[in-house]
Amino acid sequence: EVQLVESGGGLVQAGGSLRLSCAASGFSFGDYAIGWFRQVPGKEREGVSCIRSSDGNTYYGDFVKGRFTISSDTAKNTVHLQMNSLKPEDTAVYYCAAVDAGPVEFGAAWCADYYAMDWGKGTLVTVST
């Protein structure tokens, strides 16, 4: 049974940092990308950052602007998202998902909601000002 469990969300002041973790189980970790998405009320869910452990390819949303770093611990089937220089507009529920874009060349498609297969329940990140 596929499971993805997020942790690490919380309340921080603007300029602070958080590290999110996504623990995956129930599938072959290396066969998929693991993506971080976020959503706020009234907006579409957007891809934040994704990583494909089989080759180490990563993707970052344009809005990240060098502030976030994604990493994969294959042995633990866990993906981390280090978020630095947080801004109030980063406030959202952050979800991790297993993504499979098949033969598509690695890029934006591997961090697209359309190709997400399974989702965690989310962890809330709140950035105050």
PDB file of N, CA, C and O in Angstrom, residues 9-16 18 20 37-46 48 63-64 67-68 81 83-95 122-129:
ATOM      1  N   GLY A   9       6.418  20.888   8.879  1.00  0.00           N
ATOM      2  CA  GLY A   9       5.785  22.184   8.764  1.00  0.00           C
ATOM      3  C   GLY A   9       5.690  22.875  10.110  1.00  0.00           C
ATOM      4  O   GLY A   9       5.896  22.275  11.161  1.00  0.00           O
ATOM      5  N   GLY A  10       5.376  24.151  10.063  1.00  0.00           N
ATOM      6  CA  GLY A  10       5.253  24.915  11.288  1.00  0.00           C
ATOM      7  C   GLY A  10       5.135  26.386  11.006  1.00  0.00           C
ATOM      8  O   GLY A  10       4.921  26.809   9.864  1.00  0.00           O
ATOM      9  N   LEU A  11       5.274  27.165  12.058  1.00  0.00           N
ATOM     10  CA  LEU A  11       5.183  28.621  11.990  1.00  0.00           C
ATOM     11  C   LEU A  11       6.568  29.223  12.138  1.00  0.00           C
ATOM     12  O   LEU A  11       7.273  28.936  13.111  1.00  0.00           O
ATOM     13  N   VAL A  12       6.954  30.044  11.178  1.00  0.00           N
ATOM     14  CA  VAL A  12       8.241  30.724  11.230  1.00  0.00           C
ATOM     15  C   VAL A  12       8.056  32.170  10.809  1.00  0.00           C
ATOM     16  O   VAL A  12       7.089  32.523  10.129  1.00  0.00           O
ATOM     17  N   GLN A  13       8.999  32.998  11.202  1.00  0.00           N
ATOM     18  CA  GLN A  13       9.009  34.386  10.761  1.00  0.00           C
ATOM     19  C   GLN A  13       9.643  34.501   9.389  1.00  0.00           C
ATOM     20  O   GLN A  13      10.442  33.653   8.977  1.00  0.00           O
ATOM     21  N   ALA A  14       9.264  35.537   8.675  1.00  0.00           N
ATOM     22  CA  ALA A  14       9.883  35.791   7.380  1.00  0.00           C
ATOM     23  C   ALA A  14      11.401  35.812   7.514  1.00  0.00           C
ATOM     24  O   ALA A  14      11.951  36.382   8.457  1.00  0.00           O
ATOM     25  N   GLY A  15      12.053  35.175   6.569  1.00  0.00           N
ATOM     26  CA  GLY A  15      13.497  35.058   6.602  1.00  0.00           C
ATOM     27  C   GLY A  15      14.001  33.798   7.276  1.00  0.00           C
ATOM     28  O   GLY A  15      15.194  33.475   7.172  1.00  0.00           O
ATOM     29  N   GLY A  16      13.123  33.077   7.940  1.00  0.00           N
ATOM     30  CA  GLY A  16      13.506  31.861   8.622  1.00  0.00           C
ATOM     31  C   GLY A  16      13.560  30.663   7.703  1.00  0.00           C
ATOM     32  O   GLY A  16      13.373  30.768   6.488  1.00  0.00           O
ATOM     33  N   LEU A  18      12.778  26.218   7.284  1.00  0.00           N
ATOM     34  CA  LEU A  18      12.152  24.969   7.675  1.00  0.00           C
ATOM     35  C   LEU A  18      12.686  23.863   6.781  1.00  0.00           C
ATOM     36  O   LEU A  18      13.079  24.115   5.644  1.00  0.00           O
ATOM     37  N   LEU A  20      11.244  20.315   5.377  1.00  0.00           N
ATOM     38  CA  LEU A  20      10.154  19.371   5.240  1.00  0.00           C
ATOM     39  C   LEU A  20      10.695  18.003   4.867  1.00  0.00           C
ATOM     40  O   LEU A  20      11.697  17.884   4.161  1.00  0.00           O
ATOM     41  N   PHE A  37       4.521  19.880  -3.601  1.00  0.00           N
ATOM     42  CA  PHE A  37       3.541  20.801  -4.141  1.00  0.00           C
ATOM     43  C   PHE A  37       2.970  21.622  -2.998  1.00  0.00           C
ATOM     44  O   PHE A  37       3.040  21.219  -1.841  1.00  0.00           O
ATOM     45  N   ARG A  38       2.397  22.753  -3.337  1.00  0.00           N
ATOM     46  CA  ARG A  38       1.773  23.560  -2.295  1.00  0.00           C
ATOM     47  C   ARG A  38       0.473  24.150  -2.814  1.00  0.00           C
ATOM     48  O   ARG A  38       0.282  24.347  -4.008  1.00  0.00           O
ATOM     49  N   GLN A  39      -0.402  24.454  -1.863  1.00  0.00           N
ATOM     50  CA  GLN A  39      -1.704  24.969  -2.222  1.00  0.00           C
ATOM     51  C   GLN A  39      -2.218  25.889  -1.124  1.00  0.00           C
ATOM     52  O   GLN A  39      -2.088  25.595   0.060  1.00  0.00           O
ATOM     53  N   VAL A  40      -2.794  26.997  -1.544  1.00  0.00           N
ATOM     54  CA  VAL A  40      -3.473  27.912  -0.642  1.00  0.00           C
ATOM     55  C   VAL A  40      -4.910  28.035  -1.114  1.00  0.00           C
ATOM     56  O   VAL A  40      -5.223  27.789  -2.285  1.00  0.00           O
ATOM     57  N   PRO A  41      -5.823  28.429  -0.225  1.00  0.00           N
ATOM     58  CA  PRO A  41      -7.216  28.567  -0.638  1.00  0.00           C
ATOM     59  C   PRO A  41      -7.368  29.509  -1.826  1.00  0.00           C
ATOM     60  O   PRO A  41      -6.773  30.588  -1.864  1.00  0.00           O
ATOM     61  N   GLY A  42      -8.159  29.086  -2.802  1.00  0.00           N
ATOM     62  CA  GLY A  42      -8.422  29.914  -3.962  1.00  0.00           C
ATOM     63  C   GLY A  42      -7.384  29.843  -5.055  1.00  0.00           C
ATOM     64  O   GLY A  42      -7.528  30.528  -6.075  1.00  0.00           O
ATOM     65  N   LYS A  43      -6.338  29.055  -4.862  1.00  0.00           N
ATOM     66  CA  LYS A  43      -5.302  28.928  -5.868  1.00  0.00           C
ATOM     67  C   LYS A  43      -5.112  27.460  -6.240  1.00  0.00           C
ATOM     68  O   LYS A  43      -5.427  26.558  -5.469  1.00  0.00           O
ATOM     69  N   GLU A  44      -4.595  27.260  -7.429  1.00  0.00           N
ATOM     70  CA  GLU A  44      -4.295  25.912  -7.877  1.00  0.00           C
ATOM     71  C   GLU A  44      -3.064  25.371  -7.174  1.00  0.00           C
ATOM     72  O   GLU A  44      -2.168  26.120  -6.784  1.00  0.00           O
ATOM     73  N   ARG A  45      -3.025  24.073  -7.023  1.00  0.00           N
ATOM     74  CA  ARG A  45      -1.842  23.437  -6.466  1.00  0.00           C
ATOM     75  C   ARG A  45      -0.691  23.597  -7.455  1.00  0.00           C
ATOM     76  O   ARG A  45      -0.855  23.373  -8.660  1.00  0.00           O
ATOM     77  N   GLU A  46       0.462  23.974  -6.954  1.00  0.00           N
ATOM     78  CA  GLU A  46       1.601  24.227  -7.818  1.00  0.00           C
ATOM     79  C   GLU A  46       2.807  23.407  -7.387  1.00  0.00           C
ATOM     80  O   GLU A  46       3.012  23.144  -6.200  1.00  0.00           O
ATOM     81  N   VAL A  48       6.450  22.771  -6.404  1.00  0.00           N
ATOM     82  CA  VAL A  48       7.512  23.521  -5.745  1.00  0.00           C
ATOM     83  C   VAL A  48       8.879  22.997  -6.164  1.00  0.00           C
ATOM     84  O   VAL A  48       9.733  23.741  -6.658  1.00  0.00           O
ATOM     85  N   PHE A  63       9.287  30.271  -8.825  1.00  0.00           N
ATOM     86  CA  PHE A  63       9.121  31.153  -7.682  1.00  0.00           C
ATOM     87  C   PHE A  63      10.071  30.847  -6.538  1.00  0.00           C
ATOM     88  O   PHE A  63      10.150  31.619  -5.585  1.00  0.00           O
ATOM     89  N   VAL A  64      10.765  29.708  -6.611  1.00  0.00           N
ATOM     90  CA  VAL A  64      11.682  29.332  -5.532  1.00  0.00           C
ATOM     91  C   VAL A  64      12.877  30.275  -5.482  1.00  0.00           C
ATOM     92  O   VAL A  64      13.358  30.646  -4.403  1.00  0.00           O
ATOM     93  N   ARG A  67      15.998  29.637  -3.219  1.00  0.00           N
ATOM     94  CA  ARG A  67      15.835  29.582  -1.771  1.00  0.00           C
ATOM     95  C   ARG A  67      15.638  28.179  -1.226  1.00  0.00           C
ATOM     96  O   ARG A  67      15.903  27.931  -0.050  1.00  0.00           O
ATOM     97  N   PHE A  68      15.152  27.263  -2.056  1.00  0.00           N
ATOM     98  CA  PHE A  68      14.832  25.910  -1.607  1.00  0.00           C
ATOM     99  C   PHE A  68      15.795  24.910  -2.227  1.00  0.00           C
ATOM    100  O   PHE A  68      16.270  25.093  -3.358  1.00  0.00           O
ATOM    101  N   LEU A  81      12.962  18.764   1.807  1.00  0.00           N
ATOM    102  CA  LEU A  81      12.935  20.070   1.164  1.00  0.00           C
ATOM    103  C   LEU A  81      13.412  21.103   2.171  1.00  0.00           C
ATOM    104  O   LEU A  81      12.701  21.409   3.132  1.00  0.00           O
ATOM    105  N   MET A  83      13.983  24.717   3.082  1.00  0.00           N
ATOM    106  CA  MET A  83      13.410  25.988   2.682  1.00  0.00           C
ATOM    107  C   MET A  83      14.059  27.091   3.497  1.00  0.00           C
ATOM    108  O   MET A  83      13.915  27.142   4.723  1.00  0.00           O
ATOM    109  N   ASN A  84      14.773  27.963   2.824  1.00  0.00           N
ATOM    110  CA  ASN A  84      15.443  29.084   3.460  1.00  0.00           C
ATOM    111  C   ASN A  84      14.843  30.393   2.974  1.00  0.00           C
ATOM    112  O   ASN A  84      14.169  30.447   1.949  1.00  0.00           O
ATOM    113  N   SER A  85      15.125  31.438   3.702  1.00  0.00           N
ATOM    114  CA  SER A  85      14.658  32.782   3.338  1.00  0.00           C
ATOM    115  C   SER A  85      13.169  32.788   3.042  1.00  0.00           C
ATOM    116  O   SER A  85      12.705  33.329   2.036  1.00  0.00           O
ATOM    117  N   LEU A  86      12.424  32.196   3.927  1.00  0.00           N
ATOM    118  CA  LEU A  86      10.992  32.055   3.702  1.00  0.00           C
ATOM    119  C   LEU A  86      10.293  33.407   3.684  1.00  0.00           C
ATOM    120  O   LEU A  86      10.661  34.326   4.418  1.00  0.00           O
ATOM    121  N   LYS A  87       9.289  33.483   2.834  1.00  0.00           N
ATOM    122  CA  LYS A  87       8.502  34.690   2.656  1.00  0.00           C
ATOM    123  C   LYS A  87       7.051  34.407   3.022  1.00  0.00           C
ATOM    124  O   LYS A  87       6.595  33.268   2.940  1.00  0.00           O
ATOM    125  N   PRO A  88       6.305  35.444   3.394  1.00  0.00           N
ATOM    126  CA  PRO A  88       4.886  35.216   3.703  1.00  0.00           C
ATOM    127  C   PRO A  88       4.126  34.530   2.572  1.00  0.00           C
ATOM    128  O   PRO A  88       3.215  33.733   2.843  1.00  0.00           O
ATOM    129  N   GLU A  89       4.482  34.800   1.335  1.00  0.00           N
ATOM    130  CA  GLU A  89       3.802  34.175   0.216  1.00  0.00           C
ATOM    131  C   GLU A  89       4.108  32.690   0.068  1.00  0.00           C
ATOM    132  O   GLU A  89       3.500  32.004  -0.760  1.00  0.00           O
ATOM    133  N   ASP A  90       5.049  32.181   0.859  1.00  0.00           N
ATOM    134  CA  ASP A  90       5.301  30.746   0.895  1.00  0.00           C
ATOM    135  C   ASP A  90       4.298  30.009   1.771  1.00  0.00           C
ATOM    136  O   ASP A  90       4.292  28.774   1.795  1.00  0.00           O
ATOM    137  N   THR A  91       3.492  30.738   2.501  1.00  0.00           N
ATOM    138  CA  THR A  91       2.497  30.118   3.363  1.00  0.00           C
ATOM    139  C   THR A  91       1.540  29.266   2.540  1.00  0.00           C
ATOM    140  O   THR A  91       0.935  29.747   1.579  1.00  0.00           O
ATOM    141  N   ALA A  92       1.416  28.006   2.915  1.00  0.00           N
ATOM    142  CA  ALA A  92       0.572  27.077   2.176  1.00  0.00           C
ATOM    143  C   ALA A  92       0.595  25.734   2.878  1.00  0.00           C
ATOM    144  O   ALA A  92       1.404  25.495   3.781  1.00  0.00           O
ATOM    145  N   VAL A  93      -0.285  24.858   2.456  1.00  0.00           N
ATOM    146  CA  VAL A  93      -0.168  23.456   2.806  1.00  0.00           C
ATOM    147  C   VAL A  93       0.740  22.810   1.774  1.00  0.00           C
ATOM    148  O   VAL A  93       0.501  22.927   0.568  1.00  0.00           O
ATOM    149  N   TYR A  94       1.767  22.159   2.256  1.00  0.00           N
ATOM    150  CA  TYR A  94       2.736  21.511   1.380  1.00  0.00           C
ATOM    151  C   TYR A  94       2.464  20.013   1.351  1.00  0.00           C
ATOM    152  O   TYR A  94       2.369  19.366   2.397  1.00  0.00           O
ATOM    153  N   TYR A  95       2.348  19.485   0.160  1.00  0.00           N
ATOM    154  CA  TYR A  95       2.078  18.074  -0.054  1.00  0.00           C
ATOM    155  C   TYR A  95       3.238  17.420  -0.785  1.00  0.00           C
ATOM    156  O   TYR A  95       3.853  18.030  -1.659  1.00  0.00           O
ATOM    157  N   GLY A 122      -0.422  16.280   3.674  1.00  0.00           N
ATOM    158  CA  GLY A 122       0.025  17.654   3.719  1.00  0.00           C
ATOM    159  C   GLY A 122       0.547  18.077   5.077  1.00  0.00           C
ATOM    160  O   GLY A 122       0.209  17.497   6.107  1.00  0.00           O
ATOM    161  N   THR A 123       1.375  19.105   5.063  1.00  0.00           N
ATOM    162  CA  THR A 123       1.871  19.734   6.275  1.00  0.00           C
ATOM    163  C   THR A 123       1.818  21.245   6.077  1.00  0.00           C
ATOM    164  O   THR A 123       2.186  21.756   5.020  1.00  0.00           O
ATOM    165  N   LEU A 124       1.343  21.948   7.074  1.00  0.00           N
ATOM    166  CA  LEU A 124       1.108  23.380   6.945  1.00  0.00           C
ATOM    167  C   LEU A 124       2.368  24.167   7.259  1.00  0.00           C
ATOM    168  O   LEU A 124       2.999  23.974   8.304  1.00  0.00           O
ATOM    169  N   VAL A 125       2.706  25.069   6.355  1.00  0.00           N
ATOM    170  CA  VAL A 125       3.794  26.019   6.552  1.00  0.00           C
ATOM    171  C   VAL A 125       3.189  27.408   6.629  1.00  0.00           C
ATOM    172  O   VAL A 125       2.484  27.835   5.710  1.00  0.00           O
ATOM    173  N   THR A 126       3.454  28.101   7.715  1.00  0.00           N
ATOM    174  CA  THR A 126       2.964  29.461   7.897  1.00  0.00           C
ATOM    175  C   THR A 126       4.145  30.382   8.146  1.00  0.00           C
ATOM    176  O   THR A 126       4.923  30.157   9.082  1.00  0.00           O
ATOM    177  N   VAL A 127       4.270  31.397   7.321  1.00  0.00           N
ATOM    178  CA  VAL A 127       5.363  32.359   7.431  1.00  0.00           C
ATOM    179  C   VAL A 127       4.766  33.700   7.811  1.00  0.00           C
ATOM    180  O   VAL A 127       3.983  34.284   7.058  1.00  0.00           O
ATOM    181  N   SER A 128       5.125  34.189   8.961  1.00  0.00           N
ATOM    182  CA  SER A 128       4.595  35.444   9.461  1.00  0.00           C
ATOM    183  C   SER A 128       5.503  36.603   9.091  1.00  0.00           C
ATOM    184  O   SER A 128       6.683  36.434   8.781  1.00  0.00           O
ATOM    185  N   THR A 129       4.933  37.812   9.139  1.00  0.00           N
ATOM    186  CA  THR A 129       5.696  39.015   8.823  1.00  0.00           C
ATOM    187  C   THR A 129       5.601  40.012   9.939  1.00  0.00           C
ATOM    188  O   THR A 129       4.916  39.795  10.932  1.00  0.00           O
TER     189      THR A 129
END
